[in-house]
Each structure stands twice: as C-alpha cells, then as structure tokens.
Amino acid sequence: MRMSREDAAKNRDRVVRTASRMFREDGYDGIGIAALMKAAGLTNGAFYKQFDSKEALIAEATAFGLAENAKAWEKVLEDAGDDPLQALAEWYLSDIHMAHRGKGCTYATLASEAPRHDDDLRAAFDEGLHKSLSILSESAEVDQGAAIRHLSRLIGAITLARAVKDPALAATILDANRASPAEGGSD
Amino acid sequence: MRMSREDAAKNRDRVVRTASRMFREDGYDGIGIAALMKAAGLTNGAFYKQFDSKEALIAEATAFGLAENAKAWEKVLEDAGDDPLQALAEWYLSDIHMAHRGKGCTYATLASEAPRHDDDLRAAFDEGLHKSLSILSESAEVDQGAAIRHLSRLIGAITLARAVKDPALAATILDANRASPAEGGSD
DNA sequence: CCCTTTAAATTATAGTCATAATCCTAATGT
DNA sequence: ACATTAGGATTATGACTATAATTTAAAGGG
C-alpha cells in the first residue's frame, strides 16, 4: 500500500528515531532490521526502499542521536548558573540518565562500537564531537582542552557506573565525578 | 579424540584467552561460538563440554581481560617516576593502545555492553574495578575519588579517540588528556 | 481519468546464530 | 587389561540474520 510522500517521510523519520534509541539500548549488533522495523510499526520489506543497508541506517541514526544529545547539552548549559561544567556533570551523571540508555548519551553507549564500522559512521562521530566541544567551550567559557577532558571524564564515568553490578559502587563512581573538578587540582 | 586433563585444561584456557581478545575486538555480539572456537584451534562441538553457555564465557573472558589489564597497570605504575598518574596516562593514551583493541583496556572496549548482560559479567566488572582502583590509589598515592576520576577520563578519552574518523581529531583528544591534569585546575 | 511510479507487505534466500545430540577415541580409574 | 568416562569432531536443530524479488495498491503526474 503506497503512502503519500508526506507519510513516507514520516515513516522514514520514525525508523531513524527508533533505530537511534534501539541501537543505544541494544548495540548495533543487538537489534536486527526486522525487529527494528516492527518497533517502528512497519515490516522489513519497507526497509530497503528507504535505506541502502543497515550500515547506512547505523550512520544516520547515530548522527541523529548525536545531534539530539547536543541540543540537550545546549539547553542544560543555557540554564546553568555560575558553574556550567558542574551543572552539566550533575545533569549528565544523574540517576535518570543512568537508567535510560536509549534516550541518553550516544557517545557513552555506541562510541566503543564505532571502530568496527565504516567511515560514514565514524565521520558522524567527528561532526558530533566538533559540535559538542564548541557548545561546551563556548557556554562554559573554557578552552578546548578542558572541554575535551570534561567530556571524556563524563563519558567514562557513566560507562563504568552502568557496567558494574553493585549500585553502591555505581554511586561511588558517579559521586566522585560529580565532585567539583577544581577541588584539589589533583585530578 | 579425548585429550589428557592437562591438554583439555590448556584448550579451555586458550578459549578464554582467545575470547577475551576477540570480544574486545568485535564486541560480545560480534563474534560467534563457532568462529571463536575455530580461532582457538577447536570446533564448536567442544565448546559446551567446557562452558555452560556463551554468556558464561563472556563473564569468564571479561574477568580474565580485566585481571590482565590490572597487571599491566601495576607494572606501568611501578616503573613510573615522580608522576605516576601522568606516566599511566601517557602509556594508556599511546598509539599502540589505540591500535590494538584486542590486547587493550577491557573497560574501554566492553564496559558499555555490560548493562545488557547478566549479573556474573557485571560482578566481574565490580571486582575488576575494585582492583584497578586500589592499584591506582596505592601506587599513585591519591585518594579513591581522584583515582576514579583519572580512570574515567582515560577510558572516555580512548573511546572517543577510537570512534572518530579524522586522525587529527583523535590526536587532539589524546593530547588534551595527556596534558598534566593539574595544569590549570580548570579540569 | 488513466498511466506510471513507488511505499509497503509478503515471501524468498542463503547465511549465521546458540545450543545440543551423536559418535569416536583415547585417557583415566580400577 | 578392561570398563568407564569424557574431550573433541561431526552433524543437526530451529531461530534469527541482512538482503532482495515479487506483489499489492494507492499516490502522483499527465
């Protein structure tokens, strides 16, 4: 049953959004085209009319996720008070973010899988990262090096906290990384 | 052809080591039992005589990888001069480590996949992390919070650097994180 | 208003997946 | 020395994989 151009575009967009969420939850290899399309309310047959391959969707869905993340950071940094990096850390290392991988940071969930994929996906990470860093350094008025270090630390922290079994250990990881980074200079 | 107990144990150990490397390279979902066993010089039929399931191997191979990593860090910190954290960062963020995921840090390659797996695997991360943190805080004479922040930052940094396409951007990420962490206190 | 185009559904294909049963054979216990 | 045991190979399982051809039916252009 053919859809209108409008509806077809909506369907395509819904597939990208669904993929962006499910890849973050299950990993690129953890979810298949059929299950993905079903979750988006379609069947697998419709997939190859809209995308060249799974790899192409991976690149597109990841770029979407990174852009979505960047918008969220921009908002948090705008609403932050006199210590934007601290505000970002508290928001990023929250229990909410811990629990909802599918809506959360794409770097934390998928960056470690990128080396196994094609240039289009890795280029999406390039672009996403440039954007993230410019947002961070501009809003928080720090140099690029500091922005990179802050981002690296947040990503590593939530990755570790999500990996461990003991909730107390996870809380320790989050707490240590929420602590004001300038506290002693020993970090 | 039945093997001696000794040979069977060697085979089992080789499967764990091979799995530890291949999981780091391809992800838990990226390599199957058959390919894994073949790489270890065996056939898939032999697998279920030695392991209960793939999930059980995942937990065991990850625990092995984390223990292997911890030994390497201990050595680096022992040989370090007056700034152990700096020495660790330089070793961890090296081109060699960037290029060889299969022999490198298990946190950086596999921690992001842990939330999708069972308690045995996540408990392996608990144990590995406790060990890593005690090595770090003792050898470098910093408190646990500083050790956690340092580790978080290194893991995030190499994950990001490996994800991007542009080698110059990767180098920027590594350089920023190699920079002495106490430099300005703004980090 | 008809004709072409095309999105989506259905179905097909060849491969791979984790798991397991069967069989062979040699190591081990007695 | 013989019976038992168990490690590994072969083969089988049914489910799932990415991809694609075919079919259906409605949208869009003329």
mmCIF file of C-alpha atoms (C1' of nucleotides) in Angstrom, chain B residues 1-3 11 43-45 49-50, chain D residues 4-12:
data_model
loop_
_atom_site.group_PDB
_atom_site.id
_atom_site.type_symbol
_atom_site.label_atom_id
_atom_site.label_comp_id
_atom_site.label_asym_id
_atom_site.label_seq_id
_atom_site.Cartn_x
_atom_site.Cartn_y
_atom_site.Cartn_z
ATOM 1 C CA MET B 1 39.591 -37.795 20.340
ATOM 2 C CA ARG B 2 39.805 -37.436 24.062
ATOM 3 C CA MET B 3 42.649 -35.254 25.384
ATOM 4 C CA ASN B 11 42.492 -25.861 25.463
ATOM 5 C CA THR B 43 35.401 -26.870 16.750
ATOM 6 C CA ASN B 44 32.125 -25.628 18.163
ATOM 7 C CA GLY B 45 31.232 -29.106 19.409
ATOM 8 C CA LYS B 49 31.851 -29.554 27.234
ATOM 9 C CA GLN B 50 33.828 -26.699 28.765
ATOM 10 C "C1'" DT D 4 34.179 -46.314 32.242
ATOM 11 C "C1'" DT D 5 34.494 -41.696 31.318
ATOM 12 C "C1'" DA D 6 34.947 -37.529 28.920
ATOM 13 C "C1'" DG D 7 37.082 -34.240 25.287
ATOM 14 C "C1'" DG D 8 36.559 -33.196 20.725
ATOM 15 C "C1'" DA D 9 34.506 -33.704 15.957
ATOM 16 C "C1'" DT D 10 30.617 -34.105 13.221
ATOM 17 C "C1'" DT D 11 26.146 -33.179 12.366
ATOM 18 C "C1'" DA D 12 21.570 -31.413 13.456
#
